[in-house]
Amino acid sequence: MFRGVRLGQRIGIVSTVLAAGFLFAGPAQAGPPPPGPAPAPAPAPAGKKLPDLAKSHACAPIGPIVCERGSGKAEPKASTARAARAAVPVTPYSSLNNLFQNYGNTSGQWSGGDGTQSLKLPDGRVVWFFNDSFYGTVEANGTRRPFTNIMPRNMMVIQNGSTLTSVSGSTGDKTMVPPAANGDWLWGGDNMLVGDTIYKFYQRYKQSGGGAFGFYATGIELVAMPVSTLTNPATFTKVSIPSTLCDGSPAQGSSCLLWGTALYSTSDYTYIYGTEGVVNGNDPHKYLHLARVPRGQFTAAWEYWTGSSWSTSQNASTRIMDGVAEGFSVTNHNGQYVLLTQGLEGRLGGNMIAYHSSTPEGFTAANRSVLHMTAETTTDWGDWTYEYRVVPHLTNGRTVVVSYNLNSQYRDGACMNRNYYTASVYRPRFIQFTLPSSPAGGSYIEPTKAPLGSPWMLNAPNYCSDSSMAGPGPTNVTATATSGARITLDWTAPSPSGKYSYDVRWRDATAGAAWNEFPLFAPESTGVPFYSLTHGHRYEFQIRAVTWAGNDSPWSSVVSASAFLARPSNMTAFRWSGSECGAQWTDSQPDVLWRVYWRELPSGVVTRSELPTSQKSFSIILLNPSKRYGISVSAENGQGEGPRSAEAVCNT
């Protein structure tokens, strides 16, 4: 029987956001940190694997998809001042926004994803790569059903003009590129076309426990995708590259250098930007690193930036600066390199940051601009945006098109995540703007104050994270019989309000029947009718609510009602001819036919029509012209008949 998906079965959408770096990153430093290993971590409490989110973040982990608000302390910011300069004017790139919204609603395959990246092929097609994606049907009301949607950890959509085509894997979860190690998954880094092959970097992660933050990086992989067989992931191959510096541990102080976050090529070199994530007590950081290879030759010897020169030793790679995410882009205009990333102040603040440099390795926090804050950002962090990446084929010098991802950690009282109930949320957004020609300063931009209203909440009830707890049940449960052998089961939705599903069970108590049970996916309903029941039989009913975390409420008390077919009324009869009588009647009962009876008066044998009629009139032929007849009618359904109407007399 279908019911709400258990919490542990739902893959964490928020995980991609965290991998993007902004929840694990500290504010940018005044200048690049000195080279060398990460500082020794402060002692962590026993069993603690992540920063003290209750103090340093807006939320603390409670489950794979959402997180709860912390202790109520203010979110740290680099600056509480308003922006020193106005943010750059930004306009939506409507054609792409509409294209992906329409496709997500109608494809029956890809219906949303994050980690958006793009690559235009020589034949004009555009390849769109995604990380965690929804795969399945979107209902007409814009809802994803949790039990009919699965989540590939990565997949692809190919654009050919205005036509989009999903590319996914053949495994049960439809993941396009599986990891080299079992139990891990891959989220996309940057990509590059070399000849007739796409080379794409992936970051590898492993689950380390429950909760939205229960994963850690274990390395990188480079995948070769032949353009000629792009729709067949079975033809993709893994490319041998240097093993990255990664301790592959979920412990405090763990570090992993994830190469391929962004790529930039000159005529001589392909620069491979990497992010070093360090989880160190309450002081996490994300550091920028840089390597290079001869243009497009990823299997050649790698060189690493040491802070002053290039070395063939990865151990010599230095931290260029703090404050980047694991999803950013590097572009160039007017001879200036520009790195676009999400701002890390305020954690989920929605700021887009640009760093300028005259060289691929020269980025510093001093050459920094606050460009924009996405419109979807709210002060209570319920909806957030992340992974700002340039769309290369639509970007020309200072005119830049950027994709970013929208995600939600709102849930309702039924533990329903907003990404399921509002499918349009978890899809890419595209904006267009003009880059400043040089660093223009600016400070942290405060988020807008526009939290969603009821039923959406950030602090979900405890039962949403503890499937052993019973959820709230419906109240005021009643069973009401109406004519037509119908009984309607009504209830008041549980509190707190939300998009609950229900389990309903019923039985024919008069017949001593066993209980029947069925699931009801009807989040807005507070009633369900039962049709075509047996006249005169008593039926019993119970209902319970089911949250999307899989919590069942207790069954309601048994309620009952007796089904009945009403007696048709307003019978009239008349003589059409000497041997034919007609009859008509009034009856508004649904789901019934009518059976006609007649007898010769005063005491003749009753005759029953061979078949029922769907019309509320009937003619009887071959009658005795000298006799009077009494005609009556009853309503019937597939389970039997109700009482007959009063007789109407057809005179001679």
XYZ file of C-alpha atoms in Angstrom:
652
model
C 0.000 0.000 0.000
C 1.274 3.449 -0.872
C 1.665 5.931 1.894
C 3.963 8.802 2.786
C 7.599 8.050 2.064
C 9.590 7.331 5.180
C 12.029 10.057 6.083
C 15.052 7.851 5.692
C 14.048 7.017 2.138
C 14.085 10.580 0.924
C 17.453 11.639 -0.405
C 18.563 14.973 0.950
C 18.010 17.776 -1.460
C 19.703 20.127 0.945
C 22.834 17.989 0.699
C 23.685 19.501 -2.644
C 23.416 22.936 -1.144
C 25.773 22.038 1.635
C 28.233 20.546 -0.795
C 28.098 23.846 -2.612
C 29.921 25.172 0.370
C 27.979 28.033 1.765
C 26.835 26.367 4.953
C 30.332 25.221 5.743
C 32.161 28.391 4.863
C 33.368 31.321 6.884
C 33.545 34.980 5.868
C 36.270 36.097 3.515
C 39.532 37.146 5.125
C 41.134 40.537 4.625
C 43.794 38.846 2.499
C 44.837 35.379 1.409
C 45.821 33.087 4.294
C 49.399 31.902 4.526
C 50.192 28.665 2.728
C 50.392 25.433 4.599
C 48.138 22.922 6.256
C 44.914 23.835 7.969
C 45.271 24.927 11.611
C 44.702 22.251 14.189
C 41.012 21.916 15.003
C 39.688 22.869 18.381
C 38.650 19.873 20.497
C 35.155 18.740 19.567
C 32.594 17.155 21.891
C 32.361 13.399 21.734
C 30.592 12.224 18.608
C 30.409 15.715 17.108
C 31.142 15.698 13.380
C 29.982 19.115 12.235
C 30.089 22.739 13.344
C 27.861 23.850 16.186
C 25.091 24.865 13.849
C 22.824 26.035 16.620
C 25.321 28.823 17.249
C 26.861 29.471 13.863
C 23.992 28.711 11.500
C 20.359 29.382 10.935
C 19.489 25.726 11.278
C 20.534 22.456 12.801
C 20.208 19.050 11.139
C 17.052 17.042 11.653
C 16.684 14.978 8.498
C 17.753 14.428 4.918
C 15.746 17.255 3.438
C 15.241 19.982 5.986
C 16.821 21.422 9.059
C 15.542 23.208 12.116
C 16.293 26.721 13.221
C 19.085 27.015 15.733
C 19.068 28.586 19.158
C 17.602 31.829 17.940
C 20.896 33.698 18.009
C 21.483 36.174 15.226
C 23.132 34.911 12.075
C 26.708 36.212 11.819
C 27.452 38.637 9.033
C 30.617 40.210 7.730
C 28.920 43.557 8.029
C 25.545 44.770 9.232
C 25.820 47.921 7.158
C 23.795 48.371 4.051
C 25.564 48.050 0.736
C 28.110 50.789 0.091
C 26.948 50.846 -3.519
C 23.814 49.739 -5.258
C 23.750 46.168 -6.523
C 24.057 45.763 -10.280
C 20.758 45.853 -12.195
C 19.626 42.292 -12.837
C 16.860 41.033 -15.107
C 15.442 37.512 -15.383
C 16.488 35.556 -18.450
C 12.899 34.618 -19.145
C 13.299 32.332 -22.146
C 15.364 29.803 -20.172
C 13.301 30.187 -17.030
C 10.143 29.401 -18.976
C 11.770 26.584 -20.957
C 12.778 24.630 -17.865
C 9.560 25.345 -15.978
C 7.464 24.039 -18.868
C 9.665 21.006 -19.417
C 9.736 20.135 -15.733
C 5.951 20.226 -15.595
C 5.370 18.076 -18.663
C 8.321 15.767 -19.367
C 7.451 12.982 -16.928
C 11.209 12.574 -16.469
C 13.417 15.457 -15.258
C 11.173 17.716 -13.230
C 13.800 19.755 -11.386
C 17.387 19.779 -10.269
C 20.285 21.779 -8.886
C 24.003 22.068 -9.662
C 23.103 23.664 -12.999
C 25.935 23.839 -15.560
C 25.905 24.180 -19.321
C 28.034 23.469 -22.380
C 27.215 24.361 -25.994
C 28.223 21.775 -28.597
C 29.471 22.600 -32.113
C 26.209 21.297 -33.633
C 24.240 23.920 -31.683
C 22.862 21.673 -28.961
C 23.333 22.711 -25.345
C 24.061 20.164 -22.639
C 22.654 21.033 -19.209
C 24.147 19.099 -16.313
C 22.332 18.744 -12.981
C 23.138 17.253 -9.602
C 20.325 16.041 -7.321
C 17.265 15.943 -9.563
C 13.652 14.921 -9.367
C 12.656 12.252 -11.889
C 8.969 11.542 -12.355
C 5.584 13.024 -13.096
C 4.364 16.411 -11.929
C 0.638 16.483 -11.259
C -1.634 19.008 -12.953
C -1.755 20.985 -9.706
C 2.050 21.371 -9.693
C 2.692 18.708 -7.048
C 5.356 16.010 -7.035
C 4.192 12.871 -5.299
C 7.019 11.632 -3.075
C 6.243 7.972 -3.759
C 6.267 8.405 -7.544
C 9.368 10.605 -7.835
C 12.898 9.330 -7.451
C 16.078 11.353 -7.141
C 19.062 10.736 -9.408
C 22.207 12.173 -7.838
C 23.206 13.505 -11.267
C 21.666 13.594 -14.726
C 21.587 15.630 -17.940
C 19.106 17.489 -20.113
C 20.014 18.146 -23.762
C 18.554 21.226 -25.433
C 18.036 21.243 -29.198
C 16.413 24.547 -30.001
C 13.296 24.612 -27.835
C 13.219 20.830 -27.384
C 14.629 19.274 -24.214
C 15.521 15.613 -23.697
C 16.339 13.924 -20.391
C 19.373 11.666 -20.080
C 19.566 9.471 -17.016
C 21.035 6.177 -15.939
C 19.626 2.676 -16.156
C 19.770 1.921 -12.427
C 16.746 2.121 -10.188
C 17.476 5.643 -9.005
C 18.225 6.831 -12.581
C 21.608 8.317 -11.605
C 23.478 9.029 -14.848
C 27.095 8.649 -13.635
C 27.610 6.242 -10.750
C 30.619 6.689 -8.447
C 33.724 4.533 -8.489
C 33.018 3.462 -4.904
C 29.814 1.821 -3.715
C 27.773 3.861 -1.288
C 29.122 7.178 -2.594
C 27.553 9.568 -5.062
C 28.800 12.178 -7.523
C 27.930 15.865 -7.773
C 29.139 17.802 -10.769
C 32.078 20.147 -11.057
C 32.920 22.000 -14.267
C 33.197 20.567 -17.783
C 35.067 21.169 -21.040
C 34.734 20.030 -24.638
C 37.998 18.627 -26.036
C 37.675 17.441 -29.623
C 34.615 15.234 -29.753
C 34.566 14.428 -26.033
C 33.180 16.242 -23.006
C 35.351 15.981 -19.918
C 33.439 16.594 -16.722
C 34.708 16.728 -13.160
C 32.619 15.211 -10.385
C 32.978 15.558 -6.623
C 32.465 12.334 -4.706
C 30.576 12.194 -1.379
C 29.633 9.594 1.166
C 26.884 9.422 3.760
C 28.180 9.482 7.307
C 24.952 9.371 9.276
C 21.483 10.835 9.472
C 20.512 14.432 9.129
C 20.841 17.008 6.400
C 24.561 17.430 7.080
C 25.479 13.767 7.354
C 27.877 13.448 4.419
C 31.484 14.239 3.588
C 33.732 14.514 0.522
C 35.841 11.500 -0.448
C 37.496 12.684 -3.668
C 37.000 13.617 -7.298
C 36.454 11.773 -10.560
C 36.844 12.870 -14.182
C 34.406 11.406 -16.708
C 34.812 11.330 -20.509
C 31.528 11.611 -22.439
C 31.692 11.040 -26.223
C 29.473 13.567 -27.973
C 28.392 10.935 -30.512
C 26.864 8.753 -27.762
C 25.843 11.463 -25.330
C 22.403 9.976 -24.734
C 23.922 6.618 -23.727
C 25.675 6.951 -20.349
C 26.915 3.367 -20.673
C 29.529 4.727 -23.105
C 30.961 7.186 -20.559
C 34.351 6.282 -19.105
C 36.405 7.347 -16.095
C 39.695 9.157 -16.806
C 42.806 8.604 -14.732
C 43.942 11.830 -13.033
C 46.124 12.511 -9.974
C 44.550 11.440 -6.705
C 43.404 14.477 -4.796
C 44.496 15.384 -1.276
C 41.531 14.165 0.730
C 41.504 12.388 4.056
C 38.052 10.977 3.233
C 36.896 11.336 6.809
C 33.777 12.817 8.421
C 35.772 13.797 11.520
C 36.329 17.334 12.756
C 39.297 18.926 11.049
C 38.856 16.765 7.954
C 39.953 18.307 4.670
C 39.355 17.461 1.035
C 40.643 19.334 -1.996
C 38.013 19.108 -4.712
C 39.538 19.946 -8.087
C 37.436 20.914 -11.071
C 34.995 23.226 -9.310
C 35.605 25.638 -12.188
C 37.704 25.517 -15.369
C 39.161 28.311 -17.464
C 41.262 27.852 -20.606
C 43.740 30.134 -22.318
C 45.529 29.300 -25.546
C 48.205 27.465 -23.557
C 46.641 26.118 -20.373
C 43.469 24.874 -18.807
C 43.279 26.208 -15.263
C 41.604 23.843 -12.821
C 40.163 25.629 -9.808
C 39.603 23.641 -6.652
C 37.939 24.141 -3.300
C 39.472 22.926 -0.067
C 36.770 22.410 2.493
C 37.865 22.258 6.121
C 35.389 21.514 8.898
C 37.001 22.800 12.060
C 34.704 23.169 15.039
C 32.728 26.404 14.797
C 35.176 27.946 12.328
C 34.697 26.189 8.968
C 36.369 27.497 5.814
C 36.388 27.067 2.043
C 39.714 27.858 0.402
C 40.492 28.447 -3.275
C 43.291 26.397 -4.914
C 44.564 26.319 -8.500
C 46.173 23.739 -10.782
C 46.852 23.745 -14.510
C 47.496 21.383 -17.414
C 48.316 22.005 -21.074
C 45.060 23.095 -22.678
C 42.554 20.236 -22.474
C 45.183 17.622 -21.553
C 43.871 16.408 -18.217
C 45.971 13.241 -18.295
C 49.209 15.242 -18.680
C 51.316 16.274 -15.681
C 49.434 18.643 -13.381
C 51.077 21.757 -11.960
C 49.925 23.419 -8.735
C 50.124 27.039 -7.683
C 52.362 27.452 -4.636
C 51.726 31.127 -4.044
C 54.730 32.229 -6.082
C 55.335 29.589 -8.767
C 54.093 26.307 -10.199
C 55.021 22.911 -8.766
C 54.357 19.353 -9.864
C 53.710 18.422 -6.213
C 50.104 18.672 -5.096
C 51.344 18.972 -1.521
C 52.775 22.363 -2.473
C 49.371 23.736 -3.517
C 48.586 26.824 -1.475
C 45.378 28.443 -0.367
C 44.786 31.454 -2.589
C 41.945 32.909 -0.510
C 39.074 31.984 1.750
C 35.404 32.466 0.953
C 34.545 30.451 -2.158
C 31.833 27.839 -2.522
C 32.046 24.489 -4.276
C 29.968 25.799 -7.133
C 31.371 28.876 -8.899
C 32.604 30.086 -12.308
C 35.602 31.930 -13.667
C 35.154 34.142 -16.725
C 37.111 36.947 -18.380
C 36.419 40.365 -19.776
C 38.704 43.255 -20.712
C 41.686 41.130 -19.756
C 40.387 40.700 -16.208
C 39.615 37.328 -14.685
C 36.347 37.347 -12.745
C 35.341 34.671 -10.249
C 31.585 34.546 -9.498
C 30.490 32.775 -6.342
C 27.881 32.993 -3.635
C 28.642 35.219 -0.706
C 29.327 33.357 2.499
C 28.299 36.037 4.964
C 24.935 35.271 6.443
C 25.347 31.695 5.247
C 22.074 31.618 3.300
C 21.944 35.305 2.545
C 21.709 34.945 -1.231
C 24.520 37.362 -2.151
C 26.416 36.949 -5.412
C 30.066 37.993 -5.194
C 32.640 38.806 -7.883
C 36.408 38.712 -7.404
C 38.635 40.431 -9.985
C 42.195 39.530 -10.871
C 44.677 40.311 -13.627
C 45.978 36.722 -13.519
C 44.304 33.324 -13.123
C 45.867 32.918 -9.663
C 45.653 36.488 -8.360
C 42.274 36.554 -6.647
C 42.199 38.212 -3.229
C 39.486 39.332 -0.878
C 40.573 42.929 -1.450
C 39.339 42.871 -5.072
C 35.805 41.917 -4.263
C 32.360 43.201 -5.299
C 28.916 42.427 -3.926
C 26.889 42.219 -7.131
C 23.401 41.078 -6.299
C 21.116 39.364 -3.846
C 18.598 36.933 -5.294
C 14.959 37.870 -4.921
C 13.983 34.494 -3.446
C 16.122 34.892 -0.323
C 14.299 35.363 2.965
C 15.476 36.262 6.438
C 14.361 32.997 7.993
C 16.325 31.001 5.396
C 13.317 28.934 4.397
C 14.086 29.389 0.701
C 17.650 29.912 -0.440
C 19.758 30.170 -3.565
C 23.223 28.830 -4.310
C 25.801 27.821 -6.947
C 26.002 30.903 -9.152
C 27.555 29.806 -12.450
C 28.121 31.576 -15.748
C 26.214 30.273 -18.773
C 29.159 30.464 -21.204
C 27.373 30.386 -24.563
C 25.112 33.291 -23.549
C 27.839 35.402 -21.938
C 29.692 37.991 -23.986
C 32.281 40.127 -22.230
C 30.577 42.220 -19.563
C 27.101 40.956 -20.450
C 26.707 37.867 -18.290
C 23.975 35.238 -17.990
C 24.165 33.316 -14.719
C 22.290 30.252 -13.519
C 21.579 29.577 -9.882
C 19.558 27.070 -7.918
C 16.536 27.575 -5.713
C 15.831 25.229 -2.835
C 13.492 25.195 0.121
C 13.685 23.798 3.606
C 10.127 24.767 4.428
C 7.891 21.987 5.647
C 4.340 21.906 6.852
C 2.693 20.060 9.722
C 2.491 16.946 7.548
C 6.301 17.022 7.082
C 5.718 17.771 3.400
C 8.735 19.528 1.899
C 7.846 22.489 -0.252
C 10.007 21.109 -3.085
C 7.492 18.281 -3.416
C 4.342 20.299 -3.084
C 5.483 23.193 -5.293
C 7.467 21.614 -8.111
C 8.425 24.994 -9.602
C 10.669 25.758 -6.634
C 13.405 23.177 -7.115
C 14.454 24.261 -10.595
C 17.206 26.494 -11.992
C 16.819 30.249 -12.317
C 18.585 32.403 -14.890
C 19.472 36.091 -14.678
C 21.311 38.565 -16.905
C 23.379 41.596 -15.878
C 26.444 43.665 -16.713
C 29.639 43.029 -14.790
C 31.403 46.029 -13.280
C 34.620 46.678 -15.158
C 36.622 46.588 -11.930
C 36.052 45.750 -8.258
C 33.437 48.165 -7.016
C 33.322 47.392 -3.327
C 29.997 46.967 -1.615
C 29.119 45.185 1.569
C 26.815 42.429 2.659
C 23.251 43.021 1.451
C 20.587 42.193 4.009
C 18.047 39.578 2.905
C 14.496 40.658 2.290
C 11.842 40.027 4.903
C 9.362 37.799 3.126
C 8.905 34.446 4.871
C 6.152 32.231 3.550
C 2.877 32.048 5.395
C 0.889 29.102 6.733
C 1.172 26.171 6.490
C 4.885 26.418 5.735
C 7.249 26.452 8.672
C 10.938 26.185 9.347
C 10.681 24.539 12.750
C 8.955 21.317 11.788
C 7.360 19.281 14.606
C 9.529 16.661 16.287
C 7.666 13.768 14.711
C 8.978 14.871 11.312
C 12.470 13.741 12.330
C 11.443 10.822 14.566
C 9.439 8.239 12.648
C 8.735 6.369 15.884
C 6.498 9.224 16.996
C 2.833 9.222 16.045
C 1.728 12.120 13.894
C -1.425 14.131 14.567
C -4.734 12.603 13.545
C -7.912 13.935 11.983
C -10.680 15.025 14.341
C -14.479 15.370 14.162
C -14.751 12.194 12.097
C -18.328 11.488 10.957
C -20.103 9.143 8.543
C -23.232 10.500 6.875
C -25.604 8.465 4.675
C -27.407 10.112 1.791
C -29.812 8.752 -0.807
C -28.345 6.724 -3.629
C -26.711 4.340 -1.131
C -23.884 6.794 -0.505
C -22.030 7.392 2.719
C -19.580 10.272 3.058
C -16.752 10.118 5.579
C -15.855 13.622 6.776
C -13.174 14.915 9.110
C -11.314 17.985 10.231
C -7.702 18.067 9.022
C -5.013 17.505 11.648
C -3.265 20.328 13.427
C -0.702 21.740 12.710
C -1.998 22.329 9.214
C -0.330 20.677 6.277
C -0.653 18.543 3.175
C -1.502 15.235 4.847
C -2.324 12.013 3.095
C -4.674 9.532 4.733
C -5.290 5.851 5.230
C -9.002 4.964 5.194
C -10.571 1.657 6.115
C -14.194 0.502 5.933
C -16.317 -2.621 6.119
C -19.876 -3.872 5.672
C -20.706 -4.581 9.314
C -24.133 -6.040 8.488
C -22.532 -8.671 6.270
C -19.737 -9.288 8.798
C -17.145 -8.381 6.169
C -13.437 -7.857 6.859
C -11.870 -4.407 6.841
C -10.828 -2.928 3.497
C -8.035 -0.309 3.501
C -6.824 2.163 0.898
C -4.500 5.191 0.765
C -5.894 8.601 -0.060
C -3.517 11.138 -1.592
C -5.736 14.176 -1.243
C -3.840 16.848 0.690
C -6.648 19.388 0.469
C -9.525 16.981 1.182
C -11.544 16.659 4.355
C -14.028 14.114 3.051
C -14.352 11.040 0.865
C -17.604 9.520 -0.500
C -18.395 5.799 -0.763
C -20.694 4.798 -3.621
C -22.985 1.921 -4.610
C -23.374 0.454 -1.154
C -26.004 -2.098 -0.183
C -29.362 -0.711 0.838
C -30.100 -1.300 4.520
C -26.555 -2.372 5.442
C -24.556 -0.645 8.155
C -20.983 0.340 7.288
C -18.155 1.155 9.660
C -15.237 3.518 8.962
C -11.905 4.618 10.422
C -9.265 7.055 9.192
C -5.740 8.067 10.132
C -3.421 10.757 8.841
C -0.026 9.932 7.351
C 2.782 12.470 7.253
C 5.329 12.550 4.463
C 7.952 11.485 6.995
C 5.998 8.233 7.238
C 4.357 8.833 10.608
C 0.919 7.298 11.088
C -1.503 8.862 13.482
C -3.638 6.528 15.612
C -6.771 5.240 13.896
C -9.825 7.331 14.650
C -12.702 5.852 16.602
C -15.102 3.751 14.528
C -17.985 5.703 13.011
C -20.872 4.128 11.134
C -23.928 4.807 9.002
C -26.521 2.716 7.157
C -26.774 3.004 3.391
C -30.187 3.510 1.850
C -31.915 3.906 -1.479
C -34.787 6.363 -1.260
C -38.312 5.708 -2.532
C -38.974 7.519 -5.872
C -41.755 10.090 -5.636
C -44.412 11.868 -7.708
C -45.505 8.739 -9.592
C -48.034 9.380 -12.326
C -49.601 6.949 -14.819
C -51.689 7.457 -17.941
C -53.162 5.482 -20.825
C -51.383 5.913 -24.101
C -53.784 3.558 -25.890
C -56.074 0.684 -25.069
C -53.165 -1.729 -24.595
C -50.402 0.652 -23.408
C -49.847 2.497 -20.124
C -47.130 5.040 -19.446
C -45.592 6.113 -16.141
C -43.200 8.796 -14.983
C -41.691 9.745 -11.650
C -39.289 12.056 -9.852
C -35.999 10.864 -8.347
C -32.682 12.725 -7.974
C -30.606 9.925 -6.463
C -27.157 9.489 -8.052
C -25.703 6.232 -9.343
C -29.036 4.383 -9.723
C -31.303 2.851 -12.358
C -35.029 2.256 -11.949
C -36.993 -0.989 -11.947
C -40.704 -0.819 -12.915
C -43.518 -2.975 -11.443
C -47.178 -3.284 -12.492
C -50.198 -5.350 -11.493
C -53.760 -5.737 -12.624
C -56.116 -4.112 -10.139
C -57.508 -4.854 -7.721
C -55.456 -7.940 -6.815
C -53.483 -9.141 -9.786
C -50.024 -10.674 -9.831
C -47.147 -8.182 -9.756
C -44.986 -8.148 -12.870
C -41.385 -6.869 -12.741
C -39.669 -5.349 -15.761
C -36.966 -7.583 -17.152
C -34.388 -4.770 -17.241
C -34.022 -1.517 -15.310
C -34.263 1.792 -17.113
C -31.988 4.799 -16.994
C -34.928 7.083 -17.855
C -37.476 8.362 -15.357
C -40.370 7.243 -17.566
C -41.571 3.884 -18.864
C -44.228 2.388 -21.168
C -45.964 -0.966 -20.661
C -47.590 -2.576 -23.714
C -49.906 -5.519 -24.527
C -52.180 -4.749 -21.597
C -55.864 -5.620 -21.362
C -57.777 -2.521 -22.526
C -60.606 -3.215 -20.097
C -58.413 -3.473 -16.999
C -56.870 -0.893 -14.658
C -53.220 -1.222 -13.611
C -51.198 -0.049 -10.622
C -47.626 0.965 -11.529
C -44.726 1.550 -9.099
C -40.937 1.914 -9.380
C -37.857 1.346 -7.218
C -34.281 2.628 -7.391
C -31.521 0.048 -7.639
C -27.753 -0.190 -7.916
C -25.407 -3.100 -8.388
C -25.937 -4.162 -4.788
C -29.743 -4.374 -4.786
C -33.011 -2.447 -4.717
C -34.602 0.078 -2.462
C -38.287 0.366 -1.497
C -40.928 0.746 -4.197
C -42.797 3.977 -4.706
C -46.505 4.371 -4.151
C -48.596 2.954 -6.994
C -49.986 5.210 -9.667
C -53.163 3.991 -11.373
C -53.471 3.636 -15.103
C -57.220 3.644 -15.758
C -59.146 2.038 -18.606
